[in-house]
mmCIF file of C-alpha atoms and ligand atoms in Angstrom:
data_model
loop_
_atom_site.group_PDB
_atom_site.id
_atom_site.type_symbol
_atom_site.label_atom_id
_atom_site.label_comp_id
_atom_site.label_asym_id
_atom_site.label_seq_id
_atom_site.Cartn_x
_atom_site.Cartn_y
_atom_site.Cartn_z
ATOM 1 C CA UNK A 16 78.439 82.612 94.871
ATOM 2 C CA UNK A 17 76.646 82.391 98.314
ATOM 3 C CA UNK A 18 78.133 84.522 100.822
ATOM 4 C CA UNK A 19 81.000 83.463 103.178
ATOM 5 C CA UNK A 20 80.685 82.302 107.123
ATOM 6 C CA UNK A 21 82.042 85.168 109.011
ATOM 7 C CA UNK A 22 83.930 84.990 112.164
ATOM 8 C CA UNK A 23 81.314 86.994 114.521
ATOM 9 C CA UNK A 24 79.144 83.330 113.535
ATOM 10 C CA UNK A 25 81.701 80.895 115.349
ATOM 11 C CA UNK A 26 81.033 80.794 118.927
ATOM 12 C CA UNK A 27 83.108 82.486 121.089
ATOM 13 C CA UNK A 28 84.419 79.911 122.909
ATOM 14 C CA UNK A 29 85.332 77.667 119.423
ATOM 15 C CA UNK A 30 86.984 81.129 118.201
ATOM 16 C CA UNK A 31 89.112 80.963 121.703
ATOM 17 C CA UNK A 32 89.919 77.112 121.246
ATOM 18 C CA UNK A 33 91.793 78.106 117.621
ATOM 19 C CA UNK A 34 93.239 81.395 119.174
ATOM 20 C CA UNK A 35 95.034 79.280 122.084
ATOM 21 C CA UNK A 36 96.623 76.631 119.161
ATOM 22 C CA UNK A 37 97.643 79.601 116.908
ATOM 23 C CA UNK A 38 94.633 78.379 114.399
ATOM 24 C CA UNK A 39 92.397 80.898 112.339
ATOM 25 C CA UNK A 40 89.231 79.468 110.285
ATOM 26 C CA UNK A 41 90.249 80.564 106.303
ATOM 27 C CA UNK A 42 86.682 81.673 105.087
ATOM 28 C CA UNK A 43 85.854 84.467 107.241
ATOM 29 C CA UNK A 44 88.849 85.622 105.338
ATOM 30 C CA UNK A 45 89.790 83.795 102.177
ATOM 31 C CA UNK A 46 87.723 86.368 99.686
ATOM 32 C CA UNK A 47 90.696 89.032 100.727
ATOM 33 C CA UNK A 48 93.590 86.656 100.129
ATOM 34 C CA UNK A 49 92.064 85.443 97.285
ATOM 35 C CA UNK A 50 89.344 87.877 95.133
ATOM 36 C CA UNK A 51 87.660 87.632 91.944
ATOM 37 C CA UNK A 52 89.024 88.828 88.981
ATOM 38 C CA UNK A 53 91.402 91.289 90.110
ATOM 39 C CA UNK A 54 93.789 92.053 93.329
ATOM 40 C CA UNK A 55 92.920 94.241 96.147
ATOM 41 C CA UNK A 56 95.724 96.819 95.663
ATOM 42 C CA UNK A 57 96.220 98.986 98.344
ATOM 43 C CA UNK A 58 99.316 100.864 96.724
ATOM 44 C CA UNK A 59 97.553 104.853 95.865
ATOM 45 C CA UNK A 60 98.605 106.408 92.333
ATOM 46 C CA UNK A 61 100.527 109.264 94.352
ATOM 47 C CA UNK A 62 102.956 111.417 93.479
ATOM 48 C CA UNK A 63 106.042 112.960 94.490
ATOM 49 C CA UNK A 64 106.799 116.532 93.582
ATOM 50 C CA UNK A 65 110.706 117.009 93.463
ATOM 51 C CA UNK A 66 110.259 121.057 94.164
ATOM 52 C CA UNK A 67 109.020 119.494 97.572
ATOM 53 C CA UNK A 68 111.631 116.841 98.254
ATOM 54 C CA UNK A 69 114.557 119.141 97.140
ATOM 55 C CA UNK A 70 114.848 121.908 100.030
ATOM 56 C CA UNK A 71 113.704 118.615 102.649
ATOM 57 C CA UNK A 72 116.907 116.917 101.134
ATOM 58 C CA UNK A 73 119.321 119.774 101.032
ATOM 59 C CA UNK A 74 118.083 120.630 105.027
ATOM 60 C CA UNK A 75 118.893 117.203 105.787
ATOM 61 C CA UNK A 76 122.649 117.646 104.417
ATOM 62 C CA UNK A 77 122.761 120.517 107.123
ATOM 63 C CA UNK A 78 120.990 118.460 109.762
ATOM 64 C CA UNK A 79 122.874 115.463 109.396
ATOM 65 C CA UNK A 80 126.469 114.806 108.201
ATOM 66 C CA UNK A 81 126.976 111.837 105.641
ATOM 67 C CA UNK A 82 128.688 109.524 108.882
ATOM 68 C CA UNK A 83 125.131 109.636 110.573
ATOM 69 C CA UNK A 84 123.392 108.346 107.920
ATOM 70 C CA UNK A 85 125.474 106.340 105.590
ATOM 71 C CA UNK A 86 123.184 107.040 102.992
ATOM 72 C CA UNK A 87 121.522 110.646 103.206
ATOM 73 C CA UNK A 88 118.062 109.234 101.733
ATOM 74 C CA UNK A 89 114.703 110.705 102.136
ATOM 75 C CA UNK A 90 111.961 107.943 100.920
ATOM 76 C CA UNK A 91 108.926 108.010 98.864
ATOM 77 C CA UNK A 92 106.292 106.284 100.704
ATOM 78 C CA UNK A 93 102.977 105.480 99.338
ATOM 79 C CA UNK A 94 100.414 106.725 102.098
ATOM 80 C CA UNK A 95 98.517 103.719 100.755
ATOM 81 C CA UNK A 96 100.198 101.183 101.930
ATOM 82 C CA UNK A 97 101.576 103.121 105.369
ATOM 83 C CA UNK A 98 104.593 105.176 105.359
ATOM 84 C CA UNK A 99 105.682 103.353 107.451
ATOM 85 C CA UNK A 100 106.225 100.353 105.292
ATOM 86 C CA UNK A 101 108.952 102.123 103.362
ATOM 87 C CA UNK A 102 107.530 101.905 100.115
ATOM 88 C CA UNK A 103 106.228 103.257 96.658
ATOM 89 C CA UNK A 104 104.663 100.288 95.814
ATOM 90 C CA UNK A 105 104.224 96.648 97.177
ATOM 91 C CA UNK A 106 107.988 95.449 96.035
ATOM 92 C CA UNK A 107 109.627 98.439 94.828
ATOM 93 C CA UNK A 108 111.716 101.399 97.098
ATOM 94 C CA UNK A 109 112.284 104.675 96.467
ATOM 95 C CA UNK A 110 114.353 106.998 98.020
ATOM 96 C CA UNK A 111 115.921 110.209 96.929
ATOM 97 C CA UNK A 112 119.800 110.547 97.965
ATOM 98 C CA UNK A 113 121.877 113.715 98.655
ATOM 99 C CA UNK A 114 125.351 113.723 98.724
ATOM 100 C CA UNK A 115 127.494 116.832 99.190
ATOM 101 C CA UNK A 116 130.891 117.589 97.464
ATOM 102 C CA UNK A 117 134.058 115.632 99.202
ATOM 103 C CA UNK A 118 131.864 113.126 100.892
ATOM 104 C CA UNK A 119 131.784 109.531 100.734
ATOM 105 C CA UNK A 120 128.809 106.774 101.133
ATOM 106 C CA UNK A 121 130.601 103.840 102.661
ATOM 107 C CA UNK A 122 131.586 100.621 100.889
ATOM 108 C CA UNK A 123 128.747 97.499 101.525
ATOM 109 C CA UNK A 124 126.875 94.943 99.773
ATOM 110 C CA UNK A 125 123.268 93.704 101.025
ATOM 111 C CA UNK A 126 120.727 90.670 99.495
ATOM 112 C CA UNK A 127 118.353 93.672 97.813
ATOM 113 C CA UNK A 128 119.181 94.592 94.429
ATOM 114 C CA UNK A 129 119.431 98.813 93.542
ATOM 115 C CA UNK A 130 119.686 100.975 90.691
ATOM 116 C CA UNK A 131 120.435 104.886 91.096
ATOM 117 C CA UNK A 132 119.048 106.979 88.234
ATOM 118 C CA UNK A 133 120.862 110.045 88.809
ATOM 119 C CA UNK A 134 118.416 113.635 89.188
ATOM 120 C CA UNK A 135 120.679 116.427 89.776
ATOM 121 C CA UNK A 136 124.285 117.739 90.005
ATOM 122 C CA UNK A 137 127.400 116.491 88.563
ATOM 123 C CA UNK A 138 130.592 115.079 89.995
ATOM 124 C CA UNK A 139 129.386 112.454 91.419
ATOM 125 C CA UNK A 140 130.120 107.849 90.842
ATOM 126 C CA UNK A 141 129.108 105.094 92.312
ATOM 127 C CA UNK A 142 131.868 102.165 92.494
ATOM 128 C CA UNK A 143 130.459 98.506 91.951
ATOM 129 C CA UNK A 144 132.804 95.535 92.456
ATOM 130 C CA UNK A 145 136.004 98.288 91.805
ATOM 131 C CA UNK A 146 134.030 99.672 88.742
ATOM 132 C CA UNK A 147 133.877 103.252 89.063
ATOM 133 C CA UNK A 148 130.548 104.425 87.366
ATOM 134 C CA UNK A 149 129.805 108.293 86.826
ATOM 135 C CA UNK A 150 126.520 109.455 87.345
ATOM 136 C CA UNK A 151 126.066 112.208 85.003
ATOM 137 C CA UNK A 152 122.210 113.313 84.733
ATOM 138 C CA UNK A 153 119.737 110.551 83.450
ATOM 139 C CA UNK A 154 122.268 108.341 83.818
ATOM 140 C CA UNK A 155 120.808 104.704 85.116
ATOM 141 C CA UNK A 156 123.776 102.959 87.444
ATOM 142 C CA UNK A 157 122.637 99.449 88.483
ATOM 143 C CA UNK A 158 123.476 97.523 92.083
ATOM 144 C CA UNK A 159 122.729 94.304 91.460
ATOM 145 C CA UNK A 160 122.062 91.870 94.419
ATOM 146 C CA UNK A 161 125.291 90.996 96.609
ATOM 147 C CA UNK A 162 127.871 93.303 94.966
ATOM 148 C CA UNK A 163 130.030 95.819 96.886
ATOM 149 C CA UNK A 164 128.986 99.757 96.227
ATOM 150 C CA UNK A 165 129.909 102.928 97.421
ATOM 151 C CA UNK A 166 129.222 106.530 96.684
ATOM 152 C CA UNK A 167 131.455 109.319 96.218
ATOM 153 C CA UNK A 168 131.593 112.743 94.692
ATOM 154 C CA UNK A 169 134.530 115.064 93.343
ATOM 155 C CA UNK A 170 132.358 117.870 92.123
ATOM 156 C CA UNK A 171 131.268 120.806 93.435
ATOM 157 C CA UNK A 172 127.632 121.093 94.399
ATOM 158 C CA UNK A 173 124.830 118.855 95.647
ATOM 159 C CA UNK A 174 124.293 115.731 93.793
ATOM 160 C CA UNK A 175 120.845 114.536 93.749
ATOM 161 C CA UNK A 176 120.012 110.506 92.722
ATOM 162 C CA UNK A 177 116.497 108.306 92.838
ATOM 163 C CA UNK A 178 117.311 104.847 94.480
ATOM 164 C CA UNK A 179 115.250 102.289 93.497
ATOM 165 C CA UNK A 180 115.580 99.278 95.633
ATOM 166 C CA UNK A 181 113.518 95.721 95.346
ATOM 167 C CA UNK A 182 113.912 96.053 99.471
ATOM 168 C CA UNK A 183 110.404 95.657 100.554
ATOM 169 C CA UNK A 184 110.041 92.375 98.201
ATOM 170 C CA UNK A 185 113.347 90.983 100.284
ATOM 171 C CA UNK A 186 112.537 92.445 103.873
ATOM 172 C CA UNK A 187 109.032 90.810 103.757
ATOM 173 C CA UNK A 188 110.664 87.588 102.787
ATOM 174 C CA UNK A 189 113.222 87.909 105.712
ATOM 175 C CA UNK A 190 116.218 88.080 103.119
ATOM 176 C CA UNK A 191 117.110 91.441 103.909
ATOM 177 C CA UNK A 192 120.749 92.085 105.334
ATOM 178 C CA UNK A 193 123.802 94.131 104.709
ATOM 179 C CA UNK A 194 127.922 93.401 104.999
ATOM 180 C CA UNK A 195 130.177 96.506 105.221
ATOM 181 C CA UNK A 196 133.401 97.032 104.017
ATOM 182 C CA UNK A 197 137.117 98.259 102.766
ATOM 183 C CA UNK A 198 136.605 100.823 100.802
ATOM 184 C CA UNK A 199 137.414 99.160 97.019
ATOM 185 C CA UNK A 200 140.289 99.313 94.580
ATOM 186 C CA UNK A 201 139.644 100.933 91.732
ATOM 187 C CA UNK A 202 139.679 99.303 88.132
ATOM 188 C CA UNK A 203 141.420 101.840 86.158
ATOM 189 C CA UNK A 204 139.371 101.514 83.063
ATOM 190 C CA UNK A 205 136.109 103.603 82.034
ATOM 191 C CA UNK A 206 133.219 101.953 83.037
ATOM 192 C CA UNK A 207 131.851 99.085 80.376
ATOM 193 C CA UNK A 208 129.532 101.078 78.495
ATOM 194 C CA UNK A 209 132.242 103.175 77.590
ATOM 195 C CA UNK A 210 134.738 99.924 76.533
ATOM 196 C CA UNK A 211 133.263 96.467 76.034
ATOM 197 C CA UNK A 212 129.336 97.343 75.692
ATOM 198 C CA UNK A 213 129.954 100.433 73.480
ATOM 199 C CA UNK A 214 127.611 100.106 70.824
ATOM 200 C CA UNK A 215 124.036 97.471 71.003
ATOM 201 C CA UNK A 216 125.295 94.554 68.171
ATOM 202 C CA UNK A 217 128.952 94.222 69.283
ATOM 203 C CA UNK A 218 130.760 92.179 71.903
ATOM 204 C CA UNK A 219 133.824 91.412 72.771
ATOM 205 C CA UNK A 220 134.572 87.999 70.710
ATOM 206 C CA UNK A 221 136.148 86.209 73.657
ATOM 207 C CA UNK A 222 132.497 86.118 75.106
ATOM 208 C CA UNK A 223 130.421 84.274 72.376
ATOM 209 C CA UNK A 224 131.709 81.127 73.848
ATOM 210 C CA UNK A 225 132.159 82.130 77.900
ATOM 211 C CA UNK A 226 129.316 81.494 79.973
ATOM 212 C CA UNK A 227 127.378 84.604 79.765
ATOM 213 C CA UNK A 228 127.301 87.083 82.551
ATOM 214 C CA UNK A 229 124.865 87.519 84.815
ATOM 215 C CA UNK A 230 125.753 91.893 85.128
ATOM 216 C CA UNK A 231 127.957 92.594 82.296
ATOM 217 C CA UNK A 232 126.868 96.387 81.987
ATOM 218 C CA UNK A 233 125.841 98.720 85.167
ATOM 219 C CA UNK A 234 125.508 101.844 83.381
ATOM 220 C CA UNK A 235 123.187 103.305 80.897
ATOM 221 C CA UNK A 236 124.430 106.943 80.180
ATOM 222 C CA UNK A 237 121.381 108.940 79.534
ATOM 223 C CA UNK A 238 123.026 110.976 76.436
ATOM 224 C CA UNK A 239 123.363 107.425 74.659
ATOM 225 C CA UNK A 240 119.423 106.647 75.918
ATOM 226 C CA UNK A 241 117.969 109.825 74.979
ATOM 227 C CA UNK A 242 119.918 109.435 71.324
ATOM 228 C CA UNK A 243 118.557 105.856 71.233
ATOM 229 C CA UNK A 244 114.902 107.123 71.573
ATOM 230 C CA UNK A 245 115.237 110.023 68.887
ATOM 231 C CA UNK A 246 116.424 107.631 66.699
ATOM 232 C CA UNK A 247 113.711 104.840 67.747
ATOM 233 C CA UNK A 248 111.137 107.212 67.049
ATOM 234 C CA UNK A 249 111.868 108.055 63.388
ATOM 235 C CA UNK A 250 111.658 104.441 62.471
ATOM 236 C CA UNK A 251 108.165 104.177 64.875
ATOM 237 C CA UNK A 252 105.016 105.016 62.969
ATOM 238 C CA UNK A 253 103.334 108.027 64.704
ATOM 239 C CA UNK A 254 100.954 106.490 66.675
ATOM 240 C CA UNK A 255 103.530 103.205 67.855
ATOM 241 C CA UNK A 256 104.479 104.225 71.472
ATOM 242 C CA UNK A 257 108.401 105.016 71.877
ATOM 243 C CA UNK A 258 109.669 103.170 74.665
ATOM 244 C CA UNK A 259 112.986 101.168 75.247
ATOM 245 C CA UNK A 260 114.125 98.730 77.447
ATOM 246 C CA UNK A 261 117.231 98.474 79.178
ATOM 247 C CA UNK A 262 118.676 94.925 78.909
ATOM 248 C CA UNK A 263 121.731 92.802 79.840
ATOM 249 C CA UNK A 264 123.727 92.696 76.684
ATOM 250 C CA UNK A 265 124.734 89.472 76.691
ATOM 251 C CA UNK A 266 121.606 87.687 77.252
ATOM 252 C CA UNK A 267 119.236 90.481 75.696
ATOM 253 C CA UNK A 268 116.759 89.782 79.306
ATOM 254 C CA UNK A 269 116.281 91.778 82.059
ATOM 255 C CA UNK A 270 119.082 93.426 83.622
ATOM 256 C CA UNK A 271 118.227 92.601 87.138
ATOM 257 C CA UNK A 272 116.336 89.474 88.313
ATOM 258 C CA UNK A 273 113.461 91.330 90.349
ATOM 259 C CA UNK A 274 113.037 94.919 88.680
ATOM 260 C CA UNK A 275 112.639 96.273 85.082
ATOM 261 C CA UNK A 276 113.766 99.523 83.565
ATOM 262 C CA UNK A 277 112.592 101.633 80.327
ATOM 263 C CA UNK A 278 112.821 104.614 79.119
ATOM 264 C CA UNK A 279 109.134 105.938 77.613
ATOM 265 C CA UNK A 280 109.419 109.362 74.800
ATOM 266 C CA UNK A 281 106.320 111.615 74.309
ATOM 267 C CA UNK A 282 105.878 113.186 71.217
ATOM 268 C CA UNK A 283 104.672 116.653 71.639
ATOM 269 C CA UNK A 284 100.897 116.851 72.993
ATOM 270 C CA UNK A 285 101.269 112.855 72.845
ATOM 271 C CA UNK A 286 98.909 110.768 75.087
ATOM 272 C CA UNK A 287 99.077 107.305 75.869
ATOM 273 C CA UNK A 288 97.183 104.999 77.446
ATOM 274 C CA UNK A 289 99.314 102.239 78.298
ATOM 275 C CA UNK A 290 98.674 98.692 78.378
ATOM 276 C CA UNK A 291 97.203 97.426 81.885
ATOM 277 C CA UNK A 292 99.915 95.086 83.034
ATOM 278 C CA UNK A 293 99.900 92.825 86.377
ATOM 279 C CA UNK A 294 103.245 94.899 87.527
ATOM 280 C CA UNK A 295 103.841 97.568 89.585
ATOM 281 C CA UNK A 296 105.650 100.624 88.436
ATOM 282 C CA UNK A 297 107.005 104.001 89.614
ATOM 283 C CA UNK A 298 107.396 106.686 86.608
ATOM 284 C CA UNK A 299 110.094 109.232 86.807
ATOM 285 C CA UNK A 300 110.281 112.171 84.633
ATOM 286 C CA UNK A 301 113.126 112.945 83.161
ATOM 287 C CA UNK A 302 112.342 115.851 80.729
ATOM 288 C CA UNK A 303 109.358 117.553 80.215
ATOM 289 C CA UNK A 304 106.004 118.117 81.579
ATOM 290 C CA UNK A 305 102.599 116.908 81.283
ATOM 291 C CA UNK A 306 99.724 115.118 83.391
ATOM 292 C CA UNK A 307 98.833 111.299 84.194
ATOM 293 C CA UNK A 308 95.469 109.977 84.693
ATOM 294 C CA UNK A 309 96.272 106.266 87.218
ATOM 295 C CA UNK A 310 93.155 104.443 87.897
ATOM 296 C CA UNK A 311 91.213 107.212 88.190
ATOM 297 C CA UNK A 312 93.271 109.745 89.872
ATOM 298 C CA UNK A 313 95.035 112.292 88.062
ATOM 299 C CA UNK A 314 98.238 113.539 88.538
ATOM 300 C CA UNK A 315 99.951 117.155 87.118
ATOM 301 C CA UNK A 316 103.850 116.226 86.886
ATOM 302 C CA UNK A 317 106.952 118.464 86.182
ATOM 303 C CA UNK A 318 110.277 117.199 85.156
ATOM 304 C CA UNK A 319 112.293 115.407 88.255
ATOM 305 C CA UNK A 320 108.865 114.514 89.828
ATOM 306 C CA UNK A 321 107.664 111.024 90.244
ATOM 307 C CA UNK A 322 104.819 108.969 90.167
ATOM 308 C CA UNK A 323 103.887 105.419 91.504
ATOM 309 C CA UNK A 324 101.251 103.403 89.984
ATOM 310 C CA UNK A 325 99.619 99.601 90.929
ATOM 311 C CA UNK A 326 99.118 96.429 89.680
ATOM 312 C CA UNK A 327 96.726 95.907 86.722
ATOM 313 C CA UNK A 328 95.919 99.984 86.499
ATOM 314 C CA UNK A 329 94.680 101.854 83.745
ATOM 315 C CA UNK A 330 97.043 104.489 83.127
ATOM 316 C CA UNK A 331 97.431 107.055 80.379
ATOM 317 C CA UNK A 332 100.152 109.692 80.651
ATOM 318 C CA UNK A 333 100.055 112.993 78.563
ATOM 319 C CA UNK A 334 102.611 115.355 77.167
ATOM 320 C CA UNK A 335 101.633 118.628 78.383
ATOM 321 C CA UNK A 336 103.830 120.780 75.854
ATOM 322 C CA UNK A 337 102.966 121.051 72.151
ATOM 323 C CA UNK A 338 106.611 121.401 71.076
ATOM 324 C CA UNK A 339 108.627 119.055 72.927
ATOM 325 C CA UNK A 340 109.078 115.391 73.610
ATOM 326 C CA UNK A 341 108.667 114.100 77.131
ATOM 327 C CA UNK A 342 111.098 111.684 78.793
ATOM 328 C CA UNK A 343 110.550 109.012 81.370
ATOM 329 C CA UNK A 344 112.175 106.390 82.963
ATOM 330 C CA UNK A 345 110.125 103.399 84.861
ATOM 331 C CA UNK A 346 110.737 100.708 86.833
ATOM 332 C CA UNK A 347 108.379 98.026 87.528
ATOM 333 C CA UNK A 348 108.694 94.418 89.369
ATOM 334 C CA UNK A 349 107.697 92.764 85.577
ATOM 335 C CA UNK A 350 110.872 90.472 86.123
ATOM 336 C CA UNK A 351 110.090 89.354 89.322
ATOM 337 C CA UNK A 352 106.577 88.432 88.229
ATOM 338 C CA UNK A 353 107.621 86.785 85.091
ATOM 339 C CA UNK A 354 110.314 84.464 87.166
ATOM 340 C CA UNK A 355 106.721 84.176 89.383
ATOM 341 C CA UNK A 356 104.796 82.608 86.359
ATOM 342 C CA UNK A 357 102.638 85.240 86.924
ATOM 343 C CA UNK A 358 102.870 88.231 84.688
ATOM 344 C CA UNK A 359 99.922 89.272 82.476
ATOM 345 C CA UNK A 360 99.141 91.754 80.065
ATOM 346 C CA UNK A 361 95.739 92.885 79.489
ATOM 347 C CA UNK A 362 94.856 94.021 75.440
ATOM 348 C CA UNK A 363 92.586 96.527 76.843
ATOM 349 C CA UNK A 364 93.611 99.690 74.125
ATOM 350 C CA UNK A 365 94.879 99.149 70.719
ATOM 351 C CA UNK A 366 97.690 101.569 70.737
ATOM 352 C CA UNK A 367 98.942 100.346 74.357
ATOM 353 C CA UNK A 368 102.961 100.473 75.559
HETATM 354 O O1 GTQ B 424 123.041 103.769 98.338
HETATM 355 O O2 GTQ B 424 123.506 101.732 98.908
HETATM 356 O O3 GTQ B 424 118.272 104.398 99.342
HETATM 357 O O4 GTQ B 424 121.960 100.617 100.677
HETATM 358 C C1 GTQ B 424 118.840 102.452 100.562
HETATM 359 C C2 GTQ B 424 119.777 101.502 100.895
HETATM 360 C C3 GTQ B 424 120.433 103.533 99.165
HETATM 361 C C4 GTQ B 424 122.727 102.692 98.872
HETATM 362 C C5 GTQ B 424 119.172 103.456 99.697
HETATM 363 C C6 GTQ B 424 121.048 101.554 100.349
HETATM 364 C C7 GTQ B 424 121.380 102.589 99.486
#
């Protein structure tokens, strides 16, 4: 290809005629918005050590009480991209949220879409559309886009969740806004993965012939997940990667339109190299210990720690103990791309995730 015209070749005054009509010549430029072969990715593999965050987190409960901040949230930023741009990776938030026993996250619903995945403490729900939704740890609540949530906690010490939020996706498209309100009434029913969603090959029989729901189930307990990978893994041969997705249960797709969720299982000493995929994805450990190598950059995690990772990287993660499994959760903006037309996987390992 021959090289470009750059801008410093126009003469000045042409370069002032565009300027004054709000006009820019494309190819001085057009090789960043549109390279060869692979996206300029500005997003760093980074990550987040919670032994750091925590004492930041519980200072900031002392700092400031719960009605000056709504939500108590410190967030992950990825120095990449500016910490000022709020953001782990290009689409996806993450924020770590403190809330202290007896207090209360007000009711609202914005145009983002959330999950919690809950960290530390007990005690502790989230209410969705008068759903009340206990976040015991490891336990994945979902906020989808436009429904009314609040926080609340009847335990006794600090409660500790990750947000995940598709907020810098729907800021950048100007979609971003919030409604507050009542605080709800409460459904008094266990949440649905206690009632109708108990058990993956049952539904209710009323809804094989309603129109099927859009958010049917907004929590995953973690002691059902982590039972659902032990027994994954016996049927998986021992080199097949152990990973699960969390789906809607009605339509077996995504459970949110914009982000995707799985939890990943290391055997002991198990490395994997996972597939390189055209998503972003943030990987949060829930058990275990071990060490990540992301495009080049390696990263020593601990359980409760988290890592962000870019489109198409090469990452391998690594169990770091020789007698127990590793657990992660991920999410990654796979959905969004797919609804994009323009999610790829790249074959580059045989024994990829
Ligand atoms: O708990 O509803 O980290 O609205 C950022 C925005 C949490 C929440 C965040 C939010 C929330």
């Amino acid at each position: 290809m021959s090289a470009l015209g750059t801008l410093e070749e126009l003469p000045l005054s042409y370069r002032q005629s565009l300027t004054d009509l709000n006009l820019l010549p494309l190819w001085p430029s057009l090789r960043n918005f549109l390279p060869y072969e692979k996206p300029i990715r500005e997003t760093a593999p980074v990550l987040w050590r919670y032994d750091d965050i925590r004492p930041l987190l519980l200072q900031a409960g002392e700092l400031t009480p719960i009605e000056k901040a709504e939500r108590r949230v410190l967030v992950l930023a990825n120095p990449g991209l500016g910490l000022e741009k709020v953001r782990a990776t290009p689409t996806i938030y993450l924020g770590l949220q403190l809330i202290l026993p007896g207090e209360t996250a007000p009711n609202h619903r914005h145009t983002p879409s959330a999950i919690r995945f809950a960290v530390e403490g007990a005690g502790a729900y989230t209410v969705v559309e008068g759903e009340k939704l206990p976040m015991e740890r490891g336990d994945l609540i979902l906020t989808p886009p436009k429904l009314w949530h609040e926080h609340g906690h009847e335990g006794t010490g600090p409660v500790i969740w990750l947000d995940a939020l598709d907020l810098p996706l729907i800021h950048d498209i100007e979609a971003s806004y919030c409604i507050d309100g009542a605080t709800q009434t409460l459904a008094n029913v266990p949440d649905s993965s206690q009632t109708s969603y108990r058990r993956a090959g049952l539904l209710p029989y009323a809804a094989l012939d309603q129109q099927k729901r859009d958010f049917p189930l907004l929590r995953f307990p973690w002691s059902d997940v982590r039972e659902a990978l032990m027994a994954y893994a016996q049927g998986c041969g021992p080199v097949e990667p152990i990973r699960l997705a969390y789906i809607n249960p009605e339509t077996g797709a995504e459970c949110l339109p914009t982000l995707g969720f799985s939890a990943l299982m290391l055997r002991p000493s198990e490395e994997v190299a996972l597939k390189r995929r055209s998503a972003s994805a943030i990987f949060h450990i829930i058990e275990g210990g071990g060490d990540a190598n992301v495009d080049g950059t390696e990263l020593t995690w601990s359980e409760a720690d988290t890592f962000a990772a870019p489109t198409h990287a090469d990452i391998r993660i690594r169990n770091g103990s020789s007698k127990e499994p590793a657990f992660l959760f991920t999410v990654d903006d796979a959905p969004m791309q797919r609804r994009l037309g323009i999610y790829e996987e790249f074959s580059n390992v045989p024994d990829g995730v």
